[in-house]
Amino acid sequence: NPGLKPFTAWSYNASLEWYPNADTMFSATYGKLDVKIGNPLQVTKTARPFAGSNGTDPGTGEALSDIEFAYPTYENGPGYKRSIWEFSAKTAFTFLPWFLKYTGADANFSILSSAVTSGQQDPLTGDVMLPPDESKYYTNASLWYDDGKLNIRVAYQKRSARFNCITPCGGNNIDINYPGEQWTNVRLVGPGWNPGVPRFTDGSTFIDAKISYNVTRN
């Protein structure tokens, strides 16, 4: 869709940080995301491209001007406001003996909350869904070792479930006979009332391990 506008938002954040010593940091951050134009949404539209034509379908004799086509495309997503809290801690265990003095740990936990007044609706309940691909909780943690030559790091990430789209997610294989806000693919044709449903992605966990060694300074 060449008429799409870019994702547009204002982002603000403020943090309170505490450094009890040279090796440790604690912080609490509050952020606000004010989205004016959201990410593009997949939608299905209908059109009669041969309206006004005198031609007919040679197979059925139907007037081309009466034939309606459904096609998937994209539209600008609705705006929304999001509040973000993030709590983090980082430390190097330099006070420990032996090789443990080269170890350390990082961790952060984020909480997201969006206020959506217009967006994709659940065709069965009418509930306005949260912005696509937004998880409510994020957790990141890592343990590392670094003595200047050998570097070992194990990172852990976990995010909660997130909403993706309303089926058929921009396709045209389901007749969504529900005239809700933000619906551009409502079609009062087809086999009865056959609404789509919200599609979600389950929460996920990601673990990454990395080892590197510096043979020389170069």
PDB file of C-alpha atoms in Angstrom:
ATOM      1  CA  ASN A   1       0.000   0.000   0.000  1.00  0.00           C
ATOM      2  CA  PRO A   2       1.843   3.150  -1.173  1.00  0.00           C
ATOM      3  CA  GLY A   3      -0.389   5.270   1.049  1.00  0.00           C
ATOM      4  CA  LEU A   4       1.115   3.886   4.265  1.00  0.00           C
ATOM      5  CA  LYS A   5       2.653   6.364   6.660  1.00  0.00           C
ATOM      6  CA  PRO A   6       5.724   5.512   8.761  1.00  0.00           C
ATOM      7  CA  PHE A   7       5.482   4.412  12.377  1.00  0.00           C
ATOM      8  CA  THR A   8       5.526   7.667  14.369  1.00  0.00           C
ATOM      9  CA  ALA A   9       5.884   8.041  18.133  1.00  0.00           C
ATOM     10  CA  TRP A  10       7.282  10.166  20.942  1.00  0.00           C
ATOM     11  CA  SER A  11       9.319   8.366  23.586  1.00  0.00           C
ATOM     12  CA  TYR A  12      10.167   9.698  27.064  1.00  0.00           C
ATOM     13  CA  ASN A  13      12.003   8.022  29.924  1.00  0.00           C
ATOM     14  CA  ALA A  14      13.620   8.855  33.240  1.00  0.00           C
ATOM     15  CA  SER A  15      15.823   6.669  35.416  1.00  0.00           C
ATOM     16  CA  LEU A  16      17.085   6.625  38.970  1.00  0.00           C
ATOM     17  CA  GLU A  17      20.506   4.968  39.258  1.00  0.00           C
ATOM     18  CA  TRP A  18      22.602   3.969  42.249  1.00  0.00           C
ATOM     19  CA  TYR A  19      26.293   3.007  42.139  1.00  0.00           C
ATOM     20  CA  PRO A  20      27.204   1.609  45.576  1.00  0.00           C
ATOM     21  CA  ASN A  21      30.746   0.872  44.341  1.00  0.00           C
ATOM     22  CA  ALA A  22      32.788   0.827  41.144  1.00  0.00           C
ATOM     23  CA  ASP A  23      31.566  -2.671  40.246  1.00  0.00           C
ATOM     24  CA  THR A  24      27.828  -2.448  40.886  1.00  0.00           C
ATOM     25  CA  MET A  25      24.827  -0.554  39.531  1.00  0.00           C
ATOM     26  CA  PHE A  26      21.102  -0.632  40.319  1.00  0.00           C
ATOM     27  CA  SER A  27      18.527   1.306  38.334  1.00  0.00           C
ATOM     28  CA  ALA A  28      14.788   1.853  38.030  1.00  0.00           C
ATOM     29  CA  THR A  29      13.466   3.386  34.820  1.00  0.00           C
ATOM     30  CA  TYR A  30      10.021   4.649  33.851  1.00  0.00           C
ATOM     31  CA  GLY A  31       9.224   5.278  30.202  1.00  0.00           C
ATOM     32  CA  LYS A  32       6.281   6.522  28.189  1.00  0.00           C
ATOM     33  CA  LEU A  33       5.681   5.716  24.527  1.00  0.00           C
ATOM     34  CA  ASP A  34       3.091   7.866  22.756  1.00  0.00           C
ATOM     35  CA  VAL A  35       2.412   6.272  19.367  1.00  0.00           C
ATOM     36  CA  LYS A  36       0.748   8.565  16.850  1.00  0.00           C
ATOM     37  CA  ILE A  37       0.767   6.122  13.906  1.00  0.00           C
ATOM     38  CA  GLY A  38       1.086   2.423  14.702  1.00  0.00           C
ATOM     39  CA  ASN A  39       2.734  -0.407  12.772  1.00  0.00           C
ATOM     40  CA  PRO A  40       0.947  -1.448   9.561  1.00  0.00           C
ATOM     41  CA  LEU A  41      -1.891  -3.952   9.992  1.00  0.00           C
ATOM     42  CA  GLN A  42      -2.839  -6.673   7.536  1.00  0.00           C
ATOM     43  CA  VAL A  43      -6.405  -6.161   6.319  1.00  0.00           C
ATOM     44  CA  THR A  44      -8.654  -7.423   3.552  1.00  0.00           C
ATOM     45  CA  LYS A  45     -10.517  -4.967   1.350  1.00  0.00           C
ATOM     46  CA  THR A  46     -13.124  -5.394  -1.368  1.00  0.00           C
ATOM     47  CA  ALA A  47     -13.383  -3.545  -4.665  1.00  0.00           C
ATOM     48  CA  ARG A  48     -15.105  -3.643  -8.045  1.00  0.00           C
ATOM     49  CA  PRO A  49     -12.262  -2.792 -10.442  1.00  0.00           C
ATOM     50  CA  PHE A  50     -14.496  -3.123 -13.534  1.00  0.00           C
ATOM     51  CA  ALA A  51     -17.259  -0.820 -12.299  1.00  0.00           C
ATOM     52  CA  GLY A  52     -18.752   1.060 -15.235  1.00  0.00           C
ATOM     53  CA  SER A  53     -17.592  -1.517 -17.757  1.00  0.00           C
ATOM     54  CA  ASN A  54     -20.008  -2.959 -20.296  1.00  0.00           C
ATOM     55  CA  GLY A  55     -18.048  -6.209 -20.530  1.00  0.00           C
ATOM     56  CA  THR A  56     -19.322  -9.582 -19.401  1.00  0.00           C
ATOM     57  CA  ASP A  57     -17.753 -12.781 -18.155  1.00  0.00           C
ATOM     58  CA  PRO A  58     -17.662 -15.016 -21.274  1.00  0.00           C
ATOM     59  CA  GLY A  59     -18.157 -18.121 -19.159  1.00  0.00           C
ATOM     60  CA  THR A  60     -21.130 -17.048 -17.058  1.00  0.00           C
ATOM     61  CA  GLY A  61     -22.449 -13.985 -18.834  1.00  0.00           C
ATOM     62  CA  GLU A  62     -22.228 -12.025 -15.566  1.00  0.00           C
ATOM     63  CA  ALA A  63     -21.556  -8.320 -15.949  1.00  0.00           C
ATOM     64  CA  LEU A  64     -17.953  -7.525 -14.995  1.00  0.00           C
ATOM     65  CA  SER A  65     -19.103  -4.333 -13.298  1.00  0.00           C
ATOM     66  CA  ASP A  66     -20.930  -6.465 -10.690  1.00  0.00           C
ATOM     67  CA  ILE A  67     -17.987  -8.688  -9.776  1.00  0.00           C
ATOM     68  CA  GLU A  68     -16.448  -7.865  -6.395  1.00  0.00           C
ATOM     69  CA  PHE A  69     -12.911  -8.899  -5.513  1.00  0.00           C
ATOM     70  CA  ALA A  70     -11.365  -9.301  -2.062  1.00  0.00           C
ATOM     71  CA  TYR A  71      -7.642  -8.582  -1.718  1.00  0.00           C
ATOM     72  CA  PRO A  72      -5.192  -8.442   1.208  1.00  0.00           C
ATOM     73  CA  THR A  73      -3.260  -5.255   1.860  1.00  0.00           C
ATOM     74  CA  TYR A  74      -1.924  -3.115   4.731  1.00  0.00           C
ATOM     75  CA  GLU A  75      -3.254  -0.073   6.552  1.00  0.00           C
ATOM     76  CA  ASN A  76      -1.772   2.273   9.149  1.00  0.00           C
ATOM     77  CA  GLY A  77      -2.217   0.871  12.628  1.00  0.00           C
ATOM     78  CA  PRO A  78      -3.980   2.877  15.341  1.00  0.00           C
ATOM     79  CA  GLY A  79      -2.087   4.957  17.879  1.00  0.00           C
ATOM     80  CA  TYR A  80      -1.749   3.994  21.521  1.00  0.00           C
ATOM     81  CA  LYS A  81       0.057   4.939  24.728  1.00  0.00           C
ATOM     82  CA  ARG A  82       2.427   2.565  26.532  1.00  0.00           C
ATOM     83  CA  SER A  83       3.924   2.756  30.007  1.00  0.00           C
ATOM     84  CA  ILE A  84       7.168   0.902  30.678  1.00  0.00           C
ATOM     85  CA  TRP A  85       8.873   0.032  33.949  1.00  0.00           C
ATOM     86  CA  GLU A  86      12.340  -1.520  33.920  1.00  0.00           C
ATOM     87  CA  PHE A  87      14.421  -2.636  36.890  1.00  0.00           C
ATOM     88  CA  SER A  88      18.030  -3.658  36.339  1.00  0.00           C
ATOM     89  CA  ALA A  89      21.143  -4.636  38.263  1.00  0.00           C
ATOM     90  CA  LYS A  90      24.729  -5.222  37.155  1.00  0.00           C
ATOM     91  CA  THR A  91      27.727  -6.292  39.182  1.00  0.00           C
ATOM     92  CA  ALA A  92      31.236  -7.714  38.843  1.00  0.00           C
ATOM     93  CA  PHE A  93      32.243 -10.186  41.577  1.00  0.00           C
ATOM     94  CA  THR A  94      35.735  -8.728  42.020  1.00  0.00           C
ATOM     95  CA  PHE A  95      35.605  -9.396  45.779  1.00  0.00           C
ATOM     96  CA  LEU A  96      35.563 -13.179  45.257  1.00  0.00           C
ATOM     97  CA  PRO A  97      38.768 -15.286  45.348  1.00  0.00           C
ATOM     98  CA  TRP A  98      40.519 -17.232  42.594  1.00  0.00           C
ATOM     99  CA  PHE A  99      39.051 -17.184  39.080  1.00  0.00           C
ATOM    100  CA  LEU A 100      35.662 -16.115  40.482  1.00  0.00           C
ATOM    101  CA  LYS A 101      36.921 -12.524  40.691  1.00  0.00           C
ATOM    102  CA  TYR A 102      36.582 -12.367  36.907  1.00  0.00           C
ATOM    103  CA  THR A 103      32.880 -13.229  36.932  1.00  0.00           C
ATOM    104  CA  GLY A 104      29.809 -11.042  37.001  1.00  0.00           C
ATOM    105  CA  ALA A 105      26.071 -10.928  36.424  1.00  0.00           C
ATOM    106  CA  ASP A 106      23.494  -8.675  34.767  1.00  0.00           C
ATOM    107  CA  ALA A 107      19.710  -8.810  35.042  1.00  0.00           C
ATOM    108  CA  ASN A 108      16.693  -6.698  34.149  1.00  0.00           C
ATOM    109  CA  PHE A 109      12.938  -7.062  34.347  1.00  0.00           C
ATOM    110  CA  SER A 110      10.476  -5.009  32.292  1.00  0.00           C
ATOM    111  CA  ILE A 111       6.729  -4.463  32.656  1.00  0.00           C
ATOM    112  CA  LEU A 112       4.740  -3.031  29.738  1.00  0.00           C
ATOM    113  CA  SER A 113       1.205  -1.675  29.883  1.00  0.00           C
ATOM    114  CA  SER A 114      -0.613  -0.132  26.914  1.00  0.00           C
ATOM    115  CA  ALA A 115      -3.785   1.947  26.838  1.00  0.00           C
ATOM    116  CA  VAL A 116      -5.624   1.176  23.609  1.00  0.00           C
ATOM    117  CA  THR A 117      -8.934   2.863  22.843  1.00  0.00           C
ATOM    118  CA  SER A 118      -9.193   1.896  19.183  1.00  0.00           C
ATOM    119  CA  GLY A 119      -7.618  -1.142  17.600  1.00  0.00           C
ATOM    120  CA  GLN A 120      -8.327  -4.660  16.458  1.00  0.00           C
ATOM    121  CA  GLN A 121     -11.324  -6.162  18.234  1.00  0.00           C
ATOM    122  CA  ASP A 122     -12.127  -9.724  19.191  1.00  0.00           C
ATOM    123  CA  PRO A 123     -15.096 -10.544  16.914  1.00  0.00           C
ATOM    124  CA  LEU A 124     -16.659 -12.737  19.622  1.00  0.00           C
ATOM    125  CA  THR A 125     -16.373 -10.426  22.640  1.00  0.00           C
ATOM    126  CA  GLY A 126     -15.787  -6.983  21.147  1.00  0.00           C
ATOM    127  CA  ASP A 127     -12.710  -6.550  23.395  1.00  0.00           C
ATOM    128  CA  VAL A 128     -10.062  -4.213  21.997  1.00  0.00           C
ATOM    129  CA  MET A 129      -6.811  -6.126  21.655  1.00  0.00           C
ATOM    130  CA  LEU A 130      -3.407  -4.860  22.780  1.00  0.00           C
ATOM    131  CA  PRO A 131      -0.903  -3.756  20.112  1.00  0.00           C
ATOM    132  CA  PRO A 132       0.433  -6.722  18.095  1.00  0.00           C
ATOM    133  CA  ASP A 133       3.631  -8.381  19.294  1.00  0.00           C
ATOM    134  CA  GLU A 134       3.593  -6.719  22.719  1.00  0.00           C
ATOM    135  CA  SER A 135       4.550  -8.896  25.682  1.00  0.00           C
ATOM    136  CA  LYS A 136       3.558  -7.729  29.137  1.00  0.00           C
ATOM    137  CA  TYR A 137       6.728  -9.024  30.799  1.00  0.00           C
ATOM    138  CA  TYR A 138      10.355  -9.301  29.685  1.00  0.00           C
ATOM    139  CA  THR A 139      13.165 -10.852  31.713  1.00  0.00           C
ATOM    140  CA  ASN A 140      16.853 -10.804  30.764  1.00  0.00           C
ATOM    141  CA  ALA A 141      19.753 -12.210  32.776  1.00  0.00           C
ATOM    142  CA  SER A 142      23.348 -13.165  32.066  1.00  0.00           C
ATOM    143  CA  LEU A 143      26.367 -14.641  33.819  1.00  0.00           C
ATOM    144  CA  TRP A 144      29.814 -13.907  32.463  1.00  0.00           C
ATOM    145  CA  TYR A 145      33.537 -14.535  32.933  1.00  0.00           C
ATOM    146  CA  ASP A 146      36.208 -12.218  31.513  1.00  0.00           C
ATOM    147  CA  ASP A 147      39.913 -12.277  32.457  1.00  0.00           C
ATOM    148  CA  GLY A 148      41.085 -10.244  29.481  1.00  0.00           C
ATOM    149  CA  LYS A 149      41.791 -13.274  27.296  1.00  0.00           C
ATOM    150  CA  LEU A 150      39.008 -15.770  27.915  1.00  0.00           C
ATOM    151  CA  ASN A 151      35.420 -14.550  27.748  1.00  0.00           C
ATOM    152  CA  ILE A 152      32.438 -16.759  28.560  1.00  0.00           C
ATOM    153  CA  ARG A 153      28.859 -15.522  28.628  1.00  0.00           C
ATOM    154  CA  VAL A 154      25.512 -17.242  29.110  1.00  0.00           C
ATOM    155  CA  ALA A 155      22.430 -15.094  28.449  1.00  0.00           C
ATOM    156  CA  TYR A 156      18.792 -15.874  29.275  1.00  0.00           C
ATOM    157  CA  GLN A 157      15.717 -14.111  27.938  1.00  0.00           C
ATOM    158  CA  LYS A 158      12.042 -14.772  28.633  1.00  0.00           C
ATOM    159  CA  ARG A 159       8.979 -12.939  27.354  1.00  0.00           C
ATOM    160  CA  SER A 160       5.289 -13.531  28.032  1.00  0.00           C
ATOM    161  CA  ALA A 161       2.617 -14.338  25.438  1.00  0.00           C
ATOM    162  CA  ARG A 162       1.657 -11.720  22.866  1.00  0.00           C
ATOM    163  CA  PHE A 163      -1.232 -10.980  20.522  1.00  0.00           C
ATOM    164  CA  ASN A 164      -0.520 -11.332  16.783  1.00  0.00           C
ATOM    165  CA  CYS A 165      -3.630 -10.648  14.717  1.00  0.00           C
ATOM    166  CA  ILE A 166      -7.264 -11.553  14.115  1.00  0.00           C
ATOM    167  CA  THR A 167      -7.607 -14.530  11.797  1.00  0.00           C
ATOM    168  CA  PRO A 168      -7.384 -14.747   8.844  1.00  0.00           C
ATOM    169  CA  CYS A 169      -4.733 -12.067   9.519  1.00  0.00           C
ATOM    170  CA  GLY A 170      -5.261 -10.131   6.307  1.00  0.00           C
ATOM    171  CA  GLY A 171      -6.307 -13.125   4.224  1.00  0.00           C
ATOM    172  CA  ASN A 172      -9.714 -13.564   2.649  1.00  0.00           C
ATOM    173  CA  ASN A 173     -10.568 -17.154   3.577  1.00  0.00           C
ATOM    174  CA  ILE A 174     -12.888 -16.221   6.459  1.00  0.00           C
ATOM    175  CA  ASP A 175     -15.986 -14.045   6.293  1.00  0.00           C
ATOM    176  CA  ILE A 176     -15.762 -11.733   9.287  1.00  0.00           C
ATOM    177  CA  ASN A 177     -19.352 -10.560   9.613  1.00  0.00           C
ATOM    178  CA  TYR A 178     -18.705  -8.348  12.622  1.00  0.00           C
ATOM    179  CA  PRO A 179     -18.915  -4.560  12.099  1.00  0.00           C
ATOM    180  CA  GLY A 180     -16.407  -3.521  14.754  1.00  0.00           C
ATOM    181  CA  GLU A 181     -14.141  -0.503  14.935  1.00  0.00           C
ATOM    182  CA  GLN A 182     -11.024  -0.728  12.747  1.00  0.00           C
ATOM    183  CA  TRP A 183     -12.552  -3.555  10.676  1.00  0.00           C
ATOM    184  CA  THR A 184     -12.096  -2.956   6.968  1.00  0.00           C
ATOM    185  CA  ASN A 185     -12.689  -6.541   5.889  1.00  0.00           C
ATOM    186  CA  VAL A 186     -16.320  -6.886   7.046  1.00  0.00           C
ATOM    187  CA  ARG A 187     -18.253  -8.793   4.413  1.00  0.00           C
ATOM    188  CA  LEU A 188     -21.932  -9.566   4.809  1.00  0.00           C
ATOM    189  CA  VAL A 189     -21.665 -12.425   2.347  1.00  0.00           C
ATOM    190  CA  GLY A 190     -20.635 -16.009   2.613  1.00  0.00           C
ATOM    191  CA  PRO A 191     -21.781 -18.960   4.704  1.00  0.00           C
ATOM    192  CA  GLY A 192     -23.457 -17.394   7.713  1.00  0.00           C
ATOM    193  CA  TRP A 193     -21.669 -15.819  10.627  1.00  0.00           C
ATOM    194  CA  ASN A 194     -18.093 -17.063  10.557  1.00  0.00           C
ATOM    195  CA  PRO A 195     -15.928 -14.661  12.588  1.00  0.00           C
ATOM    196  CA  GLY A 196     -12.202 -14.832  13.001  1.00  0.00           C
ATOM    197  CA  VAL A 197     -10.503 -15.196  16.392  1.00  0.00           C
ATOM    198  CA  PRO A 198      -7.476 -13.566  18.031  1.00  0.00           C
ATOM    199  CA  ARG A 199      -4.220 -15.376  17.353  1.00  0.00           C
ATOM    200  CA  PHE A 200      -1.573 -15.382  20.081  1.00  0.00           C
ATOM    201  CA  THR A 201       2.037 -16.492  20.334  1.00  0.00           C
ATOM    202  CA  ASP A 202       2.914 -18.358  23.514  1.00  0.00           C
ATOM    203  CA  GLY A 203       5.566 -17.047  25.862  1.00  0.00           C
ATOM    204  CA  SER A 204       9.109 -17.921  24.825  1.00  0.00           C
ATOM    205  CA  THR A 205      12.495 -18.557  26.418  1.00  0.00           C
ATOM    206  CA  PHE A 206      15.841 -17.988  24.720  1.00  0.00           C
ATOM    207  CA  ILE A 207      19.258 -19.110  25.986  1.00  0.00           C
ATOM    208  CA  ASP A 208      22.525 -18.140  24.310  1.00  0.00           C
ATOM    209  CA  ALA A 209      26.032 -19.292  25.259  1.00  0.00           C
ATOM    210  CA  LYS A 210      29.195 -17.752  23.852  1.00  0.00           C
ATOM    211  CA  ILE A 211      32.911 -18.427  24.382  1.00  0.00           C
ATOM    212  CA  SER A 212      35.752 -16.388  22.866  1.00  0.00           C
ATOM    213  CA  TYR A 213      39.512 -16.261  23.396  1.00  0.00           C
ATOM    214  CA  ASN A 214      41.957 -13.489  22.523  1.00  0.00           C
ATOM    215  CA  VAL A 215      45.143 -15.145  21.276  1.00  0.00           C
ATOM    216  CA  THR A 216      46.973 -11.783  21.243  1.00  0.00           C
ATOM    217  CA  ARG A 217      45.960  -8.149  21.682  1.00  0.00           C
ATOM    218  CA  ASN A 218      45.222  -8.099  17.956  1.00  0.00           C
TER     219      ASN A 218
END
